[in-house]
Tab-separated table of C-alpha atoms and ligand atoms in Angstrom:
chain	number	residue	atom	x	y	z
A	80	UNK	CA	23.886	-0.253	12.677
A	81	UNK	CA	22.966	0.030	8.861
A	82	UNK	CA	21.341	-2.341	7.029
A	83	UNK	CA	23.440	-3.003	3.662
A	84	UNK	CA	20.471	-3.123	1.284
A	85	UNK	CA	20.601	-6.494	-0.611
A	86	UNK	CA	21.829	-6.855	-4.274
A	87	UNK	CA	19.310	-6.712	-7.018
A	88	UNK	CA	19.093	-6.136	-10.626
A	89	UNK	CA	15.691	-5.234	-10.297
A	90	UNK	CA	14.332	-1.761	-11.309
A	91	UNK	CA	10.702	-0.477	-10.196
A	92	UNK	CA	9.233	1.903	-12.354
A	93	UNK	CA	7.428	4.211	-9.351
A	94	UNK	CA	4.782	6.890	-9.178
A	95	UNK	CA	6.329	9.282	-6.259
A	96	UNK	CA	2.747	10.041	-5.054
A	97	UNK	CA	0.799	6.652	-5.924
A	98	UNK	CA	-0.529	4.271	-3.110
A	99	UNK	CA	0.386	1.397	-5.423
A	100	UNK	CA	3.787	2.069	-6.121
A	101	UNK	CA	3.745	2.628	-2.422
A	102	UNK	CA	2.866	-0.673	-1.241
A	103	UNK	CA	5.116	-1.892	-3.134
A	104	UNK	CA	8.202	0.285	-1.929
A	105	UNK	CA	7.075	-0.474	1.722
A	106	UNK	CA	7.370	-4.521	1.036
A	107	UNK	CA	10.732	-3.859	-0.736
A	108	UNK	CA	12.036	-1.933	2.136
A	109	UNK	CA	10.746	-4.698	4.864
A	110	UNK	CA	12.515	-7.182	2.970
A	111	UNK	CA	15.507	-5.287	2.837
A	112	UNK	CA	16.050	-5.156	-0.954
A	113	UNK	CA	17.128	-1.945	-2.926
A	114	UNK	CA	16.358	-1.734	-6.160
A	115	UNK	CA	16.794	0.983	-8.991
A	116	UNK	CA	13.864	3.564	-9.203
A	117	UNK	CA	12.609	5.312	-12.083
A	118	UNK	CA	10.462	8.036	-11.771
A	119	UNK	CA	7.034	7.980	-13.258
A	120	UNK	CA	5.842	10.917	-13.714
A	121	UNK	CA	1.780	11.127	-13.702
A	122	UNK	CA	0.264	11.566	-17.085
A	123	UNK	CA	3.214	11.439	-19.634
A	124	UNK	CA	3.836	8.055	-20.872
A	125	UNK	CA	7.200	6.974	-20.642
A	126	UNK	CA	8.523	4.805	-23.805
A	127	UNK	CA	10.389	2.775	-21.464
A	128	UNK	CA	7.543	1.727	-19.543
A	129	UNK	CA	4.750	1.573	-22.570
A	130	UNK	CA	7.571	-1.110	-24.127
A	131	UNK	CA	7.260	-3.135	-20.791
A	132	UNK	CA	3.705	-2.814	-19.663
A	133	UNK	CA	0.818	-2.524	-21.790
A	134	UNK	CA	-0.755	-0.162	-19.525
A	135	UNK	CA	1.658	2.340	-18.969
A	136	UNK	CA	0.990	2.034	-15.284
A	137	UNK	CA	3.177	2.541	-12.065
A	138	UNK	CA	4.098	0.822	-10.228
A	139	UNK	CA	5.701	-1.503	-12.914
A	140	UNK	CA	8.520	-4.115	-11.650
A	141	UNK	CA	11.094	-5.537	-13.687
A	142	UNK	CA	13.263	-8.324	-13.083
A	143	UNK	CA	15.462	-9.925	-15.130
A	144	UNK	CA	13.422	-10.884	-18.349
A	145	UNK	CA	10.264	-10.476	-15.959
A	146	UNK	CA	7.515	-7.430	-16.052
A	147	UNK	CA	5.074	-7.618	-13.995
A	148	UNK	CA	2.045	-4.585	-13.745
A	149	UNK	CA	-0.642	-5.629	-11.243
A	150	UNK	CA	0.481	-4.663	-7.710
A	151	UNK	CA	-0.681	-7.821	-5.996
A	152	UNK	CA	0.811	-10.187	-8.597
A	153	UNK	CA	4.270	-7.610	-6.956
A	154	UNK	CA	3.739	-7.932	-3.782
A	155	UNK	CA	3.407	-11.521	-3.796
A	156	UNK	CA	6.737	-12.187	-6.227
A	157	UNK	CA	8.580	-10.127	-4.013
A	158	UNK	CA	7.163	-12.498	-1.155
A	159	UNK	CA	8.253	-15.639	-3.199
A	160	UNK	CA	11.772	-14.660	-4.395
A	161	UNK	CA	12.833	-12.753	-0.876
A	162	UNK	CA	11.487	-14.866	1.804
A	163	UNK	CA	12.818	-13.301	4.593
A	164	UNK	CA	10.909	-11.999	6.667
A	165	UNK	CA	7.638	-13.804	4.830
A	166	UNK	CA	5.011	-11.198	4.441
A	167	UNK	CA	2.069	-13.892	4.440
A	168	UNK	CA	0.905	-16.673	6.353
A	169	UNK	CA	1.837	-20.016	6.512
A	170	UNK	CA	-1.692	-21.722	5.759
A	171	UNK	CA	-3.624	-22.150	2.475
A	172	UNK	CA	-6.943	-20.678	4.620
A	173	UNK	CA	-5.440	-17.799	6.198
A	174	UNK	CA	-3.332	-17.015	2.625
A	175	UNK	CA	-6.671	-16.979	1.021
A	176	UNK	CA	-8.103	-14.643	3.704
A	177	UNK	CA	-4.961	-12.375	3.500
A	178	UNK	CA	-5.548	-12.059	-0.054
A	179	UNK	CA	-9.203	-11.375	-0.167
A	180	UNK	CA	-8.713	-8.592	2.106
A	181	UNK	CA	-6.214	-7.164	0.299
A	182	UNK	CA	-8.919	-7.449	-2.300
A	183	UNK	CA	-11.593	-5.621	-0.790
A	184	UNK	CA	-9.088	-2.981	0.174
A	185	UNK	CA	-8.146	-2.195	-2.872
A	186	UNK	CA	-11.567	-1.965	-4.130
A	187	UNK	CA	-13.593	-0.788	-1.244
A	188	UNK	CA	-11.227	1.999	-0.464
A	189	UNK	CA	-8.216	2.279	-2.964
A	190	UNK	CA	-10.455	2.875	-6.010
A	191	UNK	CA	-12.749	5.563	-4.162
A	192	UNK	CA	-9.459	7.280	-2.491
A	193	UNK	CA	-8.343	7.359	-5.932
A	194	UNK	CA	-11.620	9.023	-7.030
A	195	UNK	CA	-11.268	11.611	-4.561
A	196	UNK	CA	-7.543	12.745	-4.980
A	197	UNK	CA	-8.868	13.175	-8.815
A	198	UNK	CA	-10.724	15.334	-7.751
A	199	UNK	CA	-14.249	14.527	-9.631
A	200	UNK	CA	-17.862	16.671	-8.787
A	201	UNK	CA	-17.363	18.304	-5.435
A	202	UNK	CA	-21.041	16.922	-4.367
A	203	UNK	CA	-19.856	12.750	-5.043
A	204	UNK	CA	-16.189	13.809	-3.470
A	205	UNK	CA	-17.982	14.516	-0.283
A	206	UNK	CA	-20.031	11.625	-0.512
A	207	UNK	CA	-17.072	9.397	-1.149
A	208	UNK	CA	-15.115	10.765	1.457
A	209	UNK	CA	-18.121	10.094	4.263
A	210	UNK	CA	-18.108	6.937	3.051
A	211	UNK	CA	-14.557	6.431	3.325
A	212	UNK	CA	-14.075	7.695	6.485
A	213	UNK	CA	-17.576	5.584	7.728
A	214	UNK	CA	-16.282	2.234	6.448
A	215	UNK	CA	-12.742	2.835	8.006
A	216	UNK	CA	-14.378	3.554	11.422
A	217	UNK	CA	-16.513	0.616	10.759
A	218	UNK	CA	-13.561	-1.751	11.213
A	219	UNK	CA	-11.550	0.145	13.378
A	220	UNK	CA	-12.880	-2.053	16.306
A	221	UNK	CA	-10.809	-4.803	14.515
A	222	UNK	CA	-7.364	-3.691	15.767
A	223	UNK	CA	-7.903	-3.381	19.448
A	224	UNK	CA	-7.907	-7.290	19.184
A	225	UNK	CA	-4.894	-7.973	16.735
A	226	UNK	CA	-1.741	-5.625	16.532
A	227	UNK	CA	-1.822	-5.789	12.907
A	228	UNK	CA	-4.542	-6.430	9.906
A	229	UNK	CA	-6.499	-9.338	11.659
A	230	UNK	CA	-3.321	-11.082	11.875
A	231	UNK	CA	-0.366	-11.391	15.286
A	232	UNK	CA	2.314	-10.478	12.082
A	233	UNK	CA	2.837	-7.848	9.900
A	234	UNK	CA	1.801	-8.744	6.199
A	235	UNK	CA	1.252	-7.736	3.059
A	236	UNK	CA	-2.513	-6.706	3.951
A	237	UNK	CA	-0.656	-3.967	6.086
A	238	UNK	CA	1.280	-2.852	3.213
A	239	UNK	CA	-1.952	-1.989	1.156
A	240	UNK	CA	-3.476	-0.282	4.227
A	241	UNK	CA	-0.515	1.719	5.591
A	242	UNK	CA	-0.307	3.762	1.856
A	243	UNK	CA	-4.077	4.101	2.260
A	244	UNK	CA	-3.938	5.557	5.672
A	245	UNK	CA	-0.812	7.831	5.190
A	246	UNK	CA	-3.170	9.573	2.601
A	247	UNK	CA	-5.876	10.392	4.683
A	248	UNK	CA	-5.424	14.006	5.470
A	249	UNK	CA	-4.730	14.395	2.019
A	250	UNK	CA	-7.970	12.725	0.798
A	251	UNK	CA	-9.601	15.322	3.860
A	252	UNK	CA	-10.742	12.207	5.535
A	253	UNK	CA	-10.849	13.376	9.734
A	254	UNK	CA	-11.088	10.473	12.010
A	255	UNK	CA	-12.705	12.023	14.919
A	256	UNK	CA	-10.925	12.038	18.394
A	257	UNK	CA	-13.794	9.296	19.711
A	258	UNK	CA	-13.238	6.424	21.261
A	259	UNK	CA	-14.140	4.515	18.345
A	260	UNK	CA	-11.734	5.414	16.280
A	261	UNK	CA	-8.650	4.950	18.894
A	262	UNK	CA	-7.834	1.391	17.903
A	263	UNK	CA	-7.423	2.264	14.405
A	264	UNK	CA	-5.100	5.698	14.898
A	265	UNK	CA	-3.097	3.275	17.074
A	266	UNK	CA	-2.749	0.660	14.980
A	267	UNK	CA	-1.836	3.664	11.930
A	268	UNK	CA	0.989	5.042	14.412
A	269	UNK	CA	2.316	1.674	14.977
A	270	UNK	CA	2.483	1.035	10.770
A	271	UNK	CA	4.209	4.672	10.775
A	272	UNK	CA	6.520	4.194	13.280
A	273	UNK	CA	8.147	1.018	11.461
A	274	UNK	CA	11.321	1.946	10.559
A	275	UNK	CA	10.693	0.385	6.899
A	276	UNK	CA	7.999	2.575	6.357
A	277	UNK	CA	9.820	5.539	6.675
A	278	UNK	CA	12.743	4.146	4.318
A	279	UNK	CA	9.613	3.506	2.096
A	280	UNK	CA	8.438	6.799	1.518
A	281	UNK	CA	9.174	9.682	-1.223
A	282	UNK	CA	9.794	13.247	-0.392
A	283	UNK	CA	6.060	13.776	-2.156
A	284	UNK	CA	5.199	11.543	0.314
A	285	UNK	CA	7.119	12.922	3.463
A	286	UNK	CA	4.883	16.274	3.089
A	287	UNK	CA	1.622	14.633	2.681
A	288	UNK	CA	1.091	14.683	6.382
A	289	UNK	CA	1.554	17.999	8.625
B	480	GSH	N1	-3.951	-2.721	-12.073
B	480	GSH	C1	-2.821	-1.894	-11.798
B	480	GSH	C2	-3.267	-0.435	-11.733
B	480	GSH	C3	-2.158	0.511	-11.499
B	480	GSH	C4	-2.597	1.959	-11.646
B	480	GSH	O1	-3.751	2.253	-11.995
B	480	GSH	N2	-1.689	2.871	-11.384
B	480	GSH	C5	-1.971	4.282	-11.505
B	480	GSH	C6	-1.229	5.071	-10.439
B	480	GSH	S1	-1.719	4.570	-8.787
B	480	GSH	C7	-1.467	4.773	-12.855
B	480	GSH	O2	-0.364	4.466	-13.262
B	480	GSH	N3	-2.297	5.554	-13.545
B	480	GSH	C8	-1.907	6.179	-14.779
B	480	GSH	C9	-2.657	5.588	-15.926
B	480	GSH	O3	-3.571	4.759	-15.723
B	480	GSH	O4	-2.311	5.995	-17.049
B	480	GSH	C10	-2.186	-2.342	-10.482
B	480	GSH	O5	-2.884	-2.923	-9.656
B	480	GSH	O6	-0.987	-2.149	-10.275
């Protein structure tokens, strides 16, 4: 049966391509909520958007009388005002771990997967990428014990890494076919296989992966 999206009067300015705008697409479409799109496209600066966000950045989220610019701050409104199904956990200790890794995953491998898609000296590309693809395999022991991020349920720490690992062949990041690496292509198969994800994702980002 079809879901009837929800009613919203919300609009999300998105970047068809960005991981950002991505995340916060995917928690939109697990909570079931449509919402008006408008294209950003990369490098020209929408007057729209400038008046709204002093950045200029996507993804941008508007609400009502409400802006809001920084991705987390999104993700986590979007938690708040549709609870259903809640995208964190229950407990002040876990919420604070959910959010730090978020953290680190945005800096530790959003920021340097942003580096390489620019494109900067071949010579620190490759070195970023090796280091990308290192630390992934570093943790991908992690998700032979859990089914999602170090957690039973699907959260919002999935949402940032699902994005980041849809990107991977485009970033030319290989995870070899070791034994190593198996929990983690798993646990990437079971993020692409939710039926959410696929609602989330732009045509752009429908032929990022062969
Ligand atoms: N702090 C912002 C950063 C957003 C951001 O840097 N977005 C990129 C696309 S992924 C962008 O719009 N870049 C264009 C620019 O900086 O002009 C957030 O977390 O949402």
């Amino acid at each position: 049966m079809a879901v009837v999206p929800r009613r919203s009067t919300m609009t999300l300015f998105s970047d068809s391509a960005c991981q950002r705008s991505h995340r916060v697409r995917m928690v939109l479409a697990e909570k079931g909520v449509g919402v008006e799109i408008e294209e950003v496209v990369p490098g020209v600066v929408s007057e729209d958007l400038a008046e709204i966000n002093p950045y200029a950045t996507a993804p941008t989220l508007v609400d009502r009388d409400l802006a809001l610019h920084n991705t987390m701050v999104m993700m986590e409104y979007l938690d708040e005002r549709f609870p259903h199904p809640p995208l964190l956990p229950v407990y002040p200790v876990s919420r604070a771990h959910s959010r730090q890794y978020m953290h680190r995953i945005e800096v530790d491998w959003c920021v340097p997967a942003e580096q390489i898609l620019r494109g900067e000296e071949p010579k620190r590309v490759d070195r970023l990428r090796k280091e990308l693809r290192d630390s992934l395999l570093g943790v991908a022991p992690i998700f032979a014990d859990k089914p999602f991020f170090m957690s039973e349920e699907f959260t919002l720490v999935d949402c940032c890494m699902a994005p980041l690992l849809w990107r991977l062949e485009i970033l030319g990041v290989k995870l070899p076919n070791a034994r190593q690496a198996k929990p983690l292509i798993t646990y990437m198969q079971r993020l692409f296989d939710r039926p959410a994800f696929r609602a989330s994702l732009t045509d752009t980002e429908r032929n990022m992966r062969g």
